[in-house]
Coordinates of C-alpha atoms and ligand atoms in Angstrom, one line a residue:
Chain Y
X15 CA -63.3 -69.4 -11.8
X16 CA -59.8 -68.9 -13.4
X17 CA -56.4 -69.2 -10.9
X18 CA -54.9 -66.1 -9.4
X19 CA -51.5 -65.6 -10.9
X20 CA -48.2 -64.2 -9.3
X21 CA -45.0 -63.4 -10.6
X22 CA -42.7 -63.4 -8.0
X23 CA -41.6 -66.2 -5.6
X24 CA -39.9 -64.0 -2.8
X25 CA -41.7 -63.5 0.5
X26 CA -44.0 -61.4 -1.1
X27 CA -45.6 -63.4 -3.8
X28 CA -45.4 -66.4 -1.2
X29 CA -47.1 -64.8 1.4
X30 CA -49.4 -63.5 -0.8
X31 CA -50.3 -67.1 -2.6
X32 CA -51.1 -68.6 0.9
X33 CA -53.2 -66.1 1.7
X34 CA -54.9 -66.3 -1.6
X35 CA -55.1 -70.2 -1.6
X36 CA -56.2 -70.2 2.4
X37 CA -59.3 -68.3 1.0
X38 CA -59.9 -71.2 -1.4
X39 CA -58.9 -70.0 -4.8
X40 CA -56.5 -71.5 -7.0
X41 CA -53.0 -69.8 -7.5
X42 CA -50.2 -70.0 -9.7
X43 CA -47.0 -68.2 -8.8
X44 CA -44.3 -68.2 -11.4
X45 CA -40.3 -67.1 -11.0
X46 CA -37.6 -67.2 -13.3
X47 CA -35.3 -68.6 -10.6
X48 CA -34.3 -72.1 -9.5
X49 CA -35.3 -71.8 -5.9
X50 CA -38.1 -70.1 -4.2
X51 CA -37.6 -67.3 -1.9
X52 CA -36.4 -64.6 -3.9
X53 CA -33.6 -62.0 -2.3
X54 CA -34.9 -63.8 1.1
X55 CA -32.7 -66.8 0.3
X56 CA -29.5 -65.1 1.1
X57 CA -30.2 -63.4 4.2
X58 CA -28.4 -64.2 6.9
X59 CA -28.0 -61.9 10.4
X60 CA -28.3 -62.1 13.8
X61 CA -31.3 -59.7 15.7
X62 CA -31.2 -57.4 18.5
X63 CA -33.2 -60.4 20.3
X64 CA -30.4 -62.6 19.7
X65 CA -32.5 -64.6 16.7
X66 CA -31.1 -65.3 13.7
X67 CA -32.9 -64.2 10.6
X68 CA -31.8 -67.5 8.3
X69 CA -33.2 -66.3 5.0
X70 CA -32.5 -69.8 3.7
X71 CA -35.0 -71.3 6.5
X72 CA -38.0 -68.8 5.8
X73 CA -38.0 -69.2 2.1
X74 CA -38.4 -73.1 3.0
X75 CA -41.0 -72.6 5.4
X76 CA -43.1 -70.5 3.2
X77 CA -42.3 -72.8 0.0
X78 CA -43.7 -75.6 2.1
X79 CA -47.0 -73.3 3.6
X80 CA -47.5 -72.5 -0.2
X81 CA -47.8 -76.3 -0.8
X82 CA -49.2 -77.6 1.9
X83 CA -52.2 -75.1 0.9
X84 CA -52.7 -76.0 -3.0
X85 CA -50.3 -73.2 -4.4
X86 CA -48.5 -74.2 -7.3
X87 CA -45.4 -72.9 -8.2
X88 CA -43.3 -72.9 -11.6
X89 CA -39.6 -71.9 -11.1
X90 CA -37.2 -71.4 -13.9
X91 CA -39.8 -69.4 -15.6
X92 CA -39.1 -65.7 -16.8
X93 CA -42.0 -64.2 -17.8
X94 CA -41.5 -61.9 -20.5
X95 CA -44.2 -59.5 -21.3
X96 CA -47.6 -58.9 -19.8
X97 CA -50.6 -56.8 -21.2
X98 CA -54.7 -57.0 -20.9
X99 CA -56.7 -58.4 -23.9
X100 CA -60.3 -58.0 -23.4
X101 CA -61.2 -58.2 -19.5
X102 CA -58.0 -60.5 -18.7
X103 CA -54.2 -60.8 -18.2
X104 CA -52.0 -62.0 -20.5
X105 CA -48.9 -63.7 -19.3
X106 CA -45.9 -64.9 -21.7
X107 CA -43.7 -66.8 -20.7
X108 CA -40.8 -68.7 -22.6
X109 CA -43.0 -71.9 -23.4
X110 CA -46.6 -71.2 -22.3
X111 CA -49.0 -68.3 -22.3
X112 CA -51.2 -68.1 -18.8
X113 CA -54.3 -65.7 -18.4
X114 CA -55.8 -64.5 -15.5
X115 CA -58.2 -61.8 -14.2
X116 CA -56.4 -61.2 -11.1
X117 CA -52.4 -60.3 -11.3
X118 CA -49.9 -59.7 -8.7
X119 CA -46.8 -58.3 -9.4
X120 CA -44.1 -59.1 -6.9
X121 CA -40.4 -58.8 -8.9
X122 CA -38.9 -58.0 -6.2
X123 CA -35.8 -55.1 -6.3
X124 CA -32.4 -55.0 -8.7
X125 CA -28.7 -52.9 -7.7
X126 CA -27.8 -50.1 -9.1
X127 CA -24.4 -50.2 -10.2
X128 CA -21.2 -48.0 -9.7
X129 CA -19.1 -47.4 -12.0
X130 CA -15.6 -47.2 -11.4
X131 CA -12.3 -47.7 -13.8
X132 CA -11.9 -51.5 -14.1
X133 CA -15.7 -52.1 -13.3
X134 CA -15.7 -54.8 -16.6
X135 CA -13.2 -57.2 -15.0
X136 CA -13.8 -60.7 -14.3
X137 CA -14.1 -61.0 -11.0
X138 CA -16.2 -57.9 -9.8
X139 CA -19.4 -58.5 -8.8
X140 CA -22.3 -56.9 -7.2
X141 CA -22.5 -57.1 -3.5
X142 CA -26.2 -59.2 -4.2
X143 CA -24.0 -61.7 -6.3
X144 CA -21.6 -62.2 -3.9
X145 CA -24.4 -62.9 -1.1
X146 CA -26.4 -64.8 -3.4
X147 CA -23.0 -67.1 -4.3
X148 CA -21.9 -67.5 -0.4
X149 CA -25.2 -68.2 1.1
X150 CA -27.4 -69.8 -1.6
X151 CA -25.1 -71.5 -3.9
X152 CA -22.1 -72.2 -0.9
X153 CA -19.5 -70.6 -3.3
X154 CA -16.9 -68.3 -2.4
X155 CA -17.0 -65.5 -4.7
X156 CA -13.3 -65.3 -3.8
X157 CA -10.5 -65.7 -1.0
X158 CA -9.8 -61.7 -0.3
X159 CA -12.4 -58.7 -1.3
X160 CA -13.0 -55.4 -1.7
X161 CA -16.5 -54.0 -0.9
X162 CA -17.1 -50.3 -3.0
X163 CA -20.3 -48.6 -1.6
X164 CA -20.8 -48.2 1.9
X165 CA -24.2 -48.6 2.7
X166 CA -27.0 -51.3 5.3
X167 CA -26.5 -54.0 2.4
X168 CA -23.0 -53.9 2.0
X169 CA -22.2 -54.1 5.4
X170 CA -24.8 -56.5 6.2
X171 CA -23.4 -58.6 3.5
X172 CA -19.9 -58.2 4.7
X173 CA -20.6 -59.6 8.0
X174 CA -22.4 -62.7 5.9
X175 CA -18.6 -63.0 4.0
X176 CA -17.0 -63.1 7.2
X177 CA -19.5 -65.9 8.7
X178 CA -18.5 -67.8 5.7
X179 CA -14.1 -67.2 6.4
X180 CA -14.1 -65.0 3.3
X181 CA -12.0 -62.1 3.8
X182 CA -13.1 -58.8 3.3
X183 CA -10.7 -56.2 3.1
X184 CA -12.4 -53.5 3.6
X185 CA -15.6 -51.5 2.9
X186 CA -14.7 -48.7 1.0
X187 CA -16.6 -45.8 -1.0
X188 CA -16.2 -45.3 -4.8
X189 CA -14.3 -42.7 -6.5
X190 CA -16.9 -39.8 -7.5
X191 CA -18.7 -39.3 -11.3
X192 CA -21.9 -38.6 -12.1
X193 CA -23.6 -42.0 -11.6
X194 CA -21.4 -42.5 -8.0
X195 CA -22.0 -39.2 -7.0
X196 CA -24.3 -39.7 -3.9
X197 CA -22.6 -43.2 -2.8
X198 CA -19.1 -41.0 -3.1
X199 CA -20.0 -38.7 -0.9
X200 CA -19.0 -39.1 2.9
X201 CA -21.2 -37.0 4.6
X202 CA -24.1 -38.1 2.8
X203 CA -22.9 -41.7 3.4
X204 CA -22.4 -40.5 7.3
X205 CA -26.1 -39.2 7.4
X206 CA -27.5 -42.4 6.3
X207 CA -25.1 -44.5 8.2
X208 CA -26.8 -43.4 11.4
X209 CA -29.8 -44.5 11.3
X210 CA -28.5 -48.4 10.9
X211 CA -26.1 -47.3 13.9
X212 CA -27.8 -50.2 16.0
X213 CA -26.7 -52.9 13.4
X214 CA -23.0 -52.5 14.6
X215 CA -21.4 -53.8 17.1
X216 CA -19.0 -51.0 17.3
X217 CA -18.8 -48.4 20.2
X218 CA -18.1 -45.9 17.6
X219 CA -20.6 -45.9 15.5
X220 CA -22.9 -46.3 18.8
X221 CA -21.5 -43.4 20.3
X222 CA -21.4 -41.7 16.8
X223 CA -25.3 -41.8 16.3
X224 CA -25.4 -40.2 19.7
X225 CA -22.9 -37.5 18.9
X226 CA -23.7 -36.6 15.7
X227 CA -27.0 -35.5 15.7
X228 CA -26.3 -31.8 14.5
X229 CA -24.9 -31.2 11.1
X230 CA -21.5 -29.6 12.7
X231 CA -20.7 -32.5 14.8
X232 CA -21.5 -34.4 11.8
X233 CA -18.7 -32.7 9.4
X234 CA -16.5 -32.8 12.5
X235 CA -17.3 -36.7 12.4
X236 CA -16.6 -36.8 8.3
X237 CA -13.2 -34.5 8.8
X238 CA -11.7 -36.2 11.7
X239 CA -13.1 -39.7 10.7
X240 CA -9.9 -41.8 11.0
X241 CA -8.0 -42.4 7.7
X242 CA -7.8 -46.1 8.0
X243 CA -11.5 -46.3 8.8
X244 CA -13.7 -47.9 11.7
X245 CA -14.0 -51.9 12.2
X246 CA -17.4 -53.1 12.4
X247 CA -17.0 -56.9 12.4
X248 CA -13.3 -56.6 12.0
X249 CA -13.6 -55.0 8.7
X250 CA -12.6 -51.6 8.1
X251 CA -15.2 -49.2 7.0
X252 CA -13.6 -46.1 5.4
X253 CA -15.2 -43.4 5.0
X254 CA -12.4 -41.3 3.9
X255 CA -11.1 -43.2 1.0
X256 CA -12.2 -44.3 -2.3
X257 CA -11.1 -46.7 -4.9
X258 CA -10.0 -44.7 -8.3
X259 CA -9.6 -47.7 -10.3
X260 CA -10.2 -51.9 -10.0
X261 CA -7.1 -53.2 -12.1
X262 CA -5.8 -56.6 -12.7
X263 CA -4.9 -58.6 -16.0
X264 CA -8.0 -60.3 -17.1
X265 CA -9.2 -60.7 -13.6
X266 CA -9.1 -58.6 -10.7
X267 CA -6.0 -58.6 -9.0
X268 CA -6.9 -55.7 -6.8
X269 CA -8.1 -51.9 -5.8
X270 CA -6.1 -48.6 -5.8
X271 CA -7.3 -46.7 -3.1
X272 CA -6.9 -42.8 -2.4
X273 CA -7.8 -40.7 0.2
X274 CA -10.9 -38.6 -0.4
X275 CA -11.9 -34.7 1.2
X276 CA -14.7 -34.9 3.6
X277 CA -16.7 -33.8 0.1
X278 CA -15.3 -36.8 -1.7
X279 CA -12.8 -35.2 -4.3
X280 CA -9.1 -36.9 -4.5
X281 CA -6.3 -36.1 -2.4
X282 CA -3.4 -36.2 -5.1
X283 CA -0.5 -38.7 -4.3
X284 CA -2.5 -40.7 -1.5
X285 CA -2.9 -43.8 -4.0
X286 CA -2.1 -47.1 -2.7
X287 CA -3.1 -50.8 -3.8
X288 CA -4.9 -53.2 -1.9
X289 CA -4.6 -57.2 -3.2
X290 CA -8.2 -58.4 -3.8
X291 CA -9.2 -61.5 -5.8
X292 CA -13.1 -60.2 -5.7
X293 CA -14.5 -56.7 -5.7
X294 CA -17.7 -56.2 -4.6
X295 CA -19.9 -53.3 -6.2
X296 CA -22.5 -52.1 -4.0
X297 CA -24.8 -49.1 -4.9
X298 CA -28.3 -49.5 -3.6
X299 CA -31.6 -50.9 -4.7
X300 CA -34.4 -49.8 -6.6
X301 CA -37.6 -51.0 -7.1
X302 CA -37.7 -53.7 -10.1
X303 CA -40.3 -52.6 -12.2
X304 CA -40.5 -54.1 -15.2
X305 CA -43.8 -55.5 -15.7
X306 CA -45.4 -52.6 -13.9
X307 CA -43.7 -50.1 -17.0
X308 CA -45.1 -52.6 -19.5
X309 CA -49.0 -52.8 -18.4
X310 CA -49.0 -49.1 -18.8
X311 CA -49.6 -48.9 -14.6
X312 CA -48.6 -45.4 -13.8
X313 CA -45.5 -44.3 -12.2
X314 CA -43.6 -41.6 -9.8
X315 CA -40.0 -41.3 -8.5
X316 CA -39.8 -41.4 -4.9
X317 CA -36.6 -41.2 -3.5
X318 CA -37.4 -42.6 0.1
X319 CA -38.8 -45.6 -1.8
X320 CA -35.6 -46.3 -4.0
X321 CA -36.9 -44.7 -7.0
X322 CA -39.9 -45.4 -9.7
X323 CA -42.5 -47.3 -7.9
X324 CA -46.2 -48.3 -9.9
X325 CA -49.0 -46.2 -8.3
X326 CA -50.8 -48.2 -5.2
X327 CA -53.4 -47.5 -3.0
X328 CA -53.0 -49.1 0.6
X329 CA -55.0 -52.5 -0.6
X330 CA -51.5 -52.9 -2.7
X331 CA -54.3 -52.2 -6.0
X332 CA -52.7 -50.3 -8.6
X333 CA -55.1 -48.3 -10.4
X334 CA -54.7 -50.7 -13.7
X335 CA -58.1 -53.4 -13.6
X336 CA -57.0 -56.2 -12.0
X337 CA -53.3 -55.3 -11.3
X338 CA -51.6 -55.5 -7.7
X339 CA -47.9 -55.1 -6.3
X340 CA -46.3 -56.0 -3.0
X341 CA -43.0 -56.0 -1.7
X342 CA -40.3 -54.2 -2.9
X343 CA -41.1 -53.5 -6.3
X344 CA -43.4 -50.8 -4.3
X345 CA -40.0 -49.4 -1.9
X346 CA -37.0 -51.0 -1.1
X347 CA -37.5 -52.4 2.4
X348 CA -36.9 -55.4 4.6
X349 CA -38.1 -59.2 3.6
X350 CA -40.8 -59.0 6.9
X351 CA -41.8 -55.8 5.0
X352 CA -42.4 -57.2 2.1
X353 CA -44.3 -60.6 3.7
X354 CA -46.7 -57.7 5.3
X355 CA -47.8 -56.4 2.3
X356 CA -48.0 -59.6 0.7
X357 CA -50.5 -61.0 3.0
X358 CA -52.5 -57.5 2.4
X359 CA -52.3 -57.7 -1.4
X360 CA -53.9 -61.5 -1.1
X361 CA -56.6 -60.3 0.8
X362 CA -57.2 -57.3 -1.7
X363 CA -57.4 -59.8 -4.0
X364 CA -59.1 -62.9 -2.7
X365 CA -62.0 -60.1 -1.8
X366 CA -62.1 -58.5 -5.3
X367 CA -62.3 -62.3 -6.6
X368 CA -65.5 -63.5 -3.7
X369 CA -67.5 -60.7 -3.8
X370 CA -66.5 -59.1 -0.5
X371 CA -66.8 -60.2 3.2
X372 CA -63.0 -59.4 3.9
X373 CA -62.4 -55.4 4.4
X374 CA -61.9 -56.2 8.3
X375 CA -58.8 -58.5 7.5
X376 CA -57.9 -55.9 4.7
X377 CA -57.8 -53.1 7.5
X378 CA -55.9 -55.2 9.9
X379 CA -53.5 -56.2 7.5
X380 CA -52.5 -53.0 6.7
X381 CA -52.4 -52.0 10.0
X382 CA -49.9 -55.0 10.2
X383 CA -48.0 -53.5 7.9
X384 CA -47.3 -50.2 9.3
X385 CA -46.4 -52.5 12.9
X386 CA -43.9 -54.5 10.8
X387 CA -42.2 -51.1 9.2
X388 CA -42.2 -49.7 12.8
X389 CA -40.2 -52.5 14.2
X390 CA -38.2 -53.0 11.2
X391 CA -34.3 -54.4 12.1
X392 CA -33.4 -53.3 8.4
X393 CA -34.4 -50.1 7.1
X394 CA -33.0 -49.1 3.7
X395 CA -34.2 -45.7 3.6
X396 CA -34.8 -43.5 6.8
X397 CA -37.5 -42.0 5.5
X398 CA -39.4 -44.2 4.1
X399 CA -42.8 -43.9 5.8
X400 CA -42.5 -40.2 4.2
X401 CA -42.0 -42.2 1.2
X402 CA -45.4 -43.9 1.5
X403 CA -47.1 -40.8 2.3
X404 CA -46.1 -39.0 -1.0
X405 CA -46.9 -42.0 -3.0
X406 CA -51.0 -41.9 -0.7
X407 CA -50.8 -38.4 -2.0
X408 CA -50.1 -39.5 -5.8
X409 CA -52.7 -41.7 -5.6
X410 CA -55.3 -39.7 -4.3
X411 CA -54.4 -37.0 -7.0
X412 CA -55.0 -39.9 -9.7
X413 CA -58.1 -40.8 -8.2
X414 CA -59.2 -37.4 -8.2
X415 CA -58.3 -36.7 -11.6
X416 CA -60.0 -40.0 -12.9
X417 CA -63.5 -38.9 -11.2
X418 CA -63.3 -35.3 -12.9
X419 CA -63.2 -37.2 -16.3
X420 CA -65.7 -40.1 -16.2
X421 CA -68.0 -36.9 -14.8
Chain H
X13 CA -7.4 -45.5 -16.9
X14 CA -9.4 -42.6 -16.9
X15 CA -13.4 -42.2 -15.7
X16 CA -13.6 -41.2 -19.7
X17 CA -12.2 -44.5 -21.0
X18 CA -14.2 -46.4 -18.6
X19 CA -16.6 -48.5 -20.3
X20 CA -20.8 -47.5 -19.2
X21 CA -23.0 -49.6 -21.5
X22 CA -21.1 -53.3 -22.2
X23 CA -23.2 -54.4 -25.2
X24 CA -22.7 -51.3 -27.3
X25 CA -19.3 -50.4 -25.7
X26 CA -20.0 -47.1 -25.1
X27 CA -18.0 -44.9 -22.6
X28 CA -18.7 -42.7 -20.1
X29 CA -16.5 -39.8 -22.1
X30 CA -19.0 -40.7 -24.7
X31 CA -22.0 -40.1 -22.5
X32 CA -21.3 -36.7 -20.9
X33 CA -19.5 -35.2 -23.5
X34 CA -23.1 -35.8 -25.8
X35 CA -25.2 -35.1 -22.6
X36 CA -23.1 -31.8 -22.8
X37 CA -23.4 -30.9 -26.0
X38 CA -27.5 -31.7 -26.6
X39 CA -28.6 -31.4 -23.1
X40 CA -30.0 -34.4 -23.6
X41 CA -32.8 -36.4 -21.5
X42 CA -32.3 -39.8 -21.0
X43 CA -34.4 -41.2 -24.0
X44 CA -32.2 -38.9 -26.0
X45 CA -28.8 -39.6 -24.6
X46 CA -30.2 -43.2 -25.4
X47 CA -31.0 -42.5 -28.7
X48 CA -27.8 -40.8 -29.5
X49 CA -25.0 -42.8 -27.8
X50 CA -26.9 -46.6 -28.2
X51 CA -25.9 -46.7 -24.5
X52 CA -28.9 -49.1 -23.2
X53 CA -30.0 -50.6 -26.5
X54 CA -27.7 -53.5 -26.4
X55 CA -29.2 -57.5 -25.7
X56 CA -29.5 -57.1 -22.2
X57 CA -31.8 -54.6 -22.2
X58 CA -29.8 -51.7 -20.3
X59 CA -30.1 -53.6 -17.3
X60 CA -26.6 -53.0 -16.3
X61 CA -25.9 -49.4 -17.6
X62 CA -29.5 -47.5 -17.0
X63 CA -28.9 -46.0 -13.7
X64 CA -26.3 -44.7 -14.5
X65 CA -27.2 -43.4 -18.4
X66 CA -29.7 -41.8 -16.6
X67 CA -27.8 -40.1 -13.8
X68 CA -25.1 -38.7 -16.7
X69 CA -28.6 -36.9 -18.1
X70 CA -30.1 -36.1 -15.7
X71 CA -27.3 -33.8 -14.5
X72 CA -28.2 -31.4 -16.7
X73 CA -32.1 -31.8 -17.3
X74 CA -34.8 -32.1 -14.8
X75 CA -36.7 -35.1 -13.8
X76 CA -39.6 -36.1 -14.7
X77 CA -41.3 -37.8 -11.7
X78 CA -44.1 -39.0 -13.3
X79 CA -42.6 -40.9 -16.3
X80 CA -40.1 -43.6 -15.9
X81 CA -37.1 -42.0 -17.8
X82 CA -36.0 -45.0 -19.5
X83 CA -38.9 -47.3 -21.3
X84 CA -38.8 -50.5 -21.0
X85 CA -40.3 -52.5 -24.0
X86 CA -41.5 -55.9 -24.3
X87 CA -39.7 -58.8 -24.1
X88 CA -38.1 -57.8 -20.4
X89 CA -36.0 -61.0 -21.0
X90 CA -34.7 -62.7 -23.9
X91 CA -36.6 -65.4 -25.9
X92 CA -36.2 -66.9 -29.0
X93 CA -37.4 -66.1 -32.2
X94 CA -39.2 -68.6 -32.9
X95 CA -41.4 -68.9 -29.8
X96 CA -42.1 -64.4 -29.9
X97 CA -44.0 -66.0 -33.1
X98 CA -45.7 -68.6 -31.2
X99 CA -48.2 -67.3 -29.6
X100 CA -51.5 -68.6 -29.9
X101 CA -54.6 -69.2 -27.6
Ligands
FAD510 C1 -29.2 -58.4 -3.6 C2 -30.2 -58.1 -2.6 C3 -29.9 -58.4 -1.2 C4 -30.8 -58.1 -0.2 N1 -30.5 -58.4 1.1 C5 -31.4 -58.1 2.1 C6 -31.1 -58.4 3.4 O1 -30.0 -58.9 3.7 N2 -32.0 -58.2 4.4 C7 -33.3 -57.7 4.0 O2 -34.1 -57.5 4.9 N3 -33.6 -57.4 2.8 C8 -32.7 -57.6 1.8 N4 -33.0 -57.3 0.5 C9 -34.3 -56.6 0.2 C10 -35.2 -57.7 -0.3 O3 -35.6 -57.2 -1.6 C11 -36.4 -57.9 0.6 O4 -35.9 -58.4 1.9 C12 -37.3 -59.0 0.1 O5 -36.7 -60.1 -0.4 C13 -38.3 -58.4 -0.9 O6 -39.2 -59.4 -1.2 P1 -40.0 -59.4 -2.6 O7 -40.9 -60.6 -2.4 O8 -40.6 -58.1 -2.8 O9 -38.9 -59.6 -3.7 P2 -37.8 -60.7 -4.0 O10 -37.4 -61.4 -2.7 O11 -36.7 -60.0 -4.7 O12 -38.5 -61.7 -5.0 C14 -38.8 -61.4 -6.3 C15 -38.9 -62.6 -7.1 O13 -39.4 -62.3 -8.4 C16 -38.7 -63.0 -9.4 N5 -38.9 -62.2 -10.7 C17 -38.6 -60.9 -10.9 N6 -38.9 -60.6 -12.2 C18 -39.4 -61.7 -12.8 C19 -39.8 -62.0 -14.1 N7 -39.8 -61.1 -15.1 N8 -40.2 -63.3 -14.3 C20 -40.2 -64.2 -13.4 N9 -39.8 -64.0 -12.1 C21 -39.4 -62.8 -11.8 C22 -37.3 -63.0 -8.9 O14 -36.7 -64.2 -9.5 C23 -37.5 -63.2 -7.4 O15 -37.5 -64.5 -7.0 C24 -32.1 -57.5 -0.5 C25 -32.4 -57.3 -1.9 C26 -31.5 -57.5 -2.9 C27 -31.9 -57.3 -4.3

């Protein structure tokens, strides 16, 4: 019997590979970075419960279950190009060439950019980099920044700045074009600041979510939202401004804000600069899906999930032989989330590869999962379970379709 | 500097005045706007500007939410010429 091979060594692929190797089978997980963990390793925040999440301390802990049960694991290893030969899985990767019958794609997510005049300067970063260079690598992107994109990662990530003594200026939105458009927009960025009201510590935003459950209070909220913003952690979060440009010689040097309408367009002659060494660019997630794209698994856009996701059923089984996903190259969601679906997509597996014997764990697992989302601290996307629902729908058409042929 | 100046796809240099003005023009869908512009054909793969080369088409043409609107195409990430030749079992 050949190894079980995972590309991905976040909490997905990790929980996944004990799960696997617990049932006995041998598993290989590769991932192009240094460390294993994945977007785990830079997480850093305090829960409701008073527990702090230390991303840094999971990834160890599952590294070290994933040893202490056989997996092995090969970092610095990007893997290229996948595709099936025959009845197995090619795998290319810089210096070797790994097959398997069983794949699991966990790759994780990637931010989407903003652009904004001055984007290309040294010294702007995206707001994953900037976590990623504080909490992983101890490196301060910078002594005073600028956050552009207000949204549950950037402020989450600007708390993480200020744990570290980095100054964050403030959080800010972007100036509105065709790719910013949604992230420019106040009262869209209001609606889905709500529902992460219970992250802040700010008896505004509390009181807001309260307030502001009908669309007129809302606008009321956006129109009257104080120029010089809210603090959440100190930091200012406006709403009502935007940076129109990043400017600096050769580096960044600093942000010129405006104000912004409650619909996001420019108030003429509000420009003023704000000294920042860093700038932070922070415009969302999507689901990285690389690999998927290249195996020729089916795809849909979902919006509640982040945007193209590979075609699932609930076992995490794509409908390509021998392909599985889990975490959030399947919807952008939290790392417990994504640790969920990896310990479903190992049983999916480790049953498909003995013959059976495991649908009761299967079941419970996913029934884990929907507990996990349920209780979720982090939530990217309110609707997310709507999200799933659609995609259960997709897949049922596909099934569907697939019977009327092979009839 | 102006949004039109601004730089949207760093390994082909091309702006986003070049992008919409051409999305304009041939209503294009992202493949074509791709195709036109060079605007995600660059080393790194579009990793940087495809959001947002999609989002400039996509203004004007509808979805399609079945289809990633951007390929992507083997190799995902670099690697050398002379192991892509390598490959053997
Ligand atoms: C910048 C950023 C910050 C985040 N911050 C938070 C946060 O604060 N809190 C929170 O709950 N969630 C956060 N998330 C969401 C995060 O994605 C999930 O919490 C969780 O880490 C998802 O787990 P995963 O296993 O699906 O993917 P990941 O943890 O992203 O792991 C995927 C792994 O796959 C590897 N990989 C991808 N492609 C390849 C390839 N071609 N070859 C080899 N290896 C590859 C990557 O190197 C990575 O290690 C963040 C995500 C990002 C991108």
């Amino acid at each position: 019997m050949g190894k079980v091979i995972i590309i991905g060594a976040g909490p997905a692929g990790l929980s996944a590979a004990i799960t696997i190797a617990e049932k006995g089978l041998d598993v290989l997980v590769i991932d192009e970075y240094m460390v294993g963990g994945g977007r785990l390793l830079g997480q850093l925040y305090e829960e409701p419960n008073g527990n702090w999440w230390n991303g840094i301390k999971e990834s160890k802990s599952l590294v070290e279950r994933a040893k202490n049960a056989g997996v092995e694991i090969q970092l610095h290893t990007p893997v290229s190009n996948i595709e099936r030969i025959d009845d197995e899985w090619v795998i290319y990767t810089e210096s070797e060439v790994h097959y398997t019958s069983h794949l699991l794609l966990a790759t994780g997510a990637a931010e989407t950019p903003l652009p904004i005049p001055g984007w290309t300067l040294p010294g702007v970063m995206s707001v994953g980099a900037a976590q990623v260079m504080t909490n992983v690598q101890r490196v301060k992107p910078g002594n005073r920044g600028v956050i552009v994109g207000v949204n549950v990662l950037s402020s989450a990530i600007a708390m993480e700045l200020k744990i570290a003594n980095i100054d964050v200026a403030c959080i800010t939105l972007p100036k509105m074009n065709i790719p910013t458009e949604k992230s420019a927009d106040p009262m869209e960025v209001m609606n889905s600041l709500l529902h992460v009201s219970h992250m802040a510590p700010s008896a505004f935003v509390k009181l807001g979510s309260k307030l502001m459950t009908n669309d007129f209070m809302k606008r009321m909220g956006i129109t009257f939202f104080p120029k010089n913003g809210v603090k959440m952690w100190d930091i200012p979060i406006m709403l009502r401004k935007a940076v129109v440009e990043i400017y600096g010689d050769g580096k960044v040097e600093g942000v010129k804000i405006a104000t912004i309408s409650p619909s996001g367009e420019v108030v003429a002659g509000t420009e003023e600069n704000i000294s920042a060494d860093f700038v932070c660019i922070a415009g969302g997630l999507y689901p990285l899906a690389e690999l998927a794209a290249v195996a020729g698994c089916p795809f849909y856009h979902i919006e509640e999930l982040g945007g193209y996701v590979p075609l699932h059923n609930e076992q995490m089984q794509t409908p390509v032989e021998g392909l599985y996903v889990a975490g959030n190259i399947t919807g952008i969601e939290g790392a417990k989330v994504a640790i969920s679906q990896g310990v479903t997509a190992g049983l999916a597996i480790a049953n498909d590869v003995l013959g059976g014997g495991l649908e009761s764990n299967i079941q419970q697992a996913i029934a884990d999962i929907e507990t996990t989302r349920d209780n979720a601290y982090i939530q990217f996307h309110p609707e997310v379970k709507e999200g799933k629902r659609k995609l259960q729908q997709y897949w049922e058409e596909h099934q569907n379709k697939s019977v009327a042929i092979t009839l | 500097m102006t949004d039109n100046k601004m730089i949207i796809c760093r390994c082909e240099e091309v702006t986003y005045g070049e992008l919409v003005e051409t999305a304009e023009k041939f209503g294009c869908t992202p493949r074509e706007l791709k195709l036109r512009t060079r605007a995600g054909m660059g080393y790194c793969g579009g990793r940087t500007c495809r959001s947002a080369v999609d989002s400039i088409a996509l203004a004007a043409t509808e979805r399609d939410i079945s289809e990633i609107t951007l390929k992507y195409q083997p190799p995902i990430r670099p690697v050398s010429f002379g192991k892509l030749g390598d490959v053997t079992k």
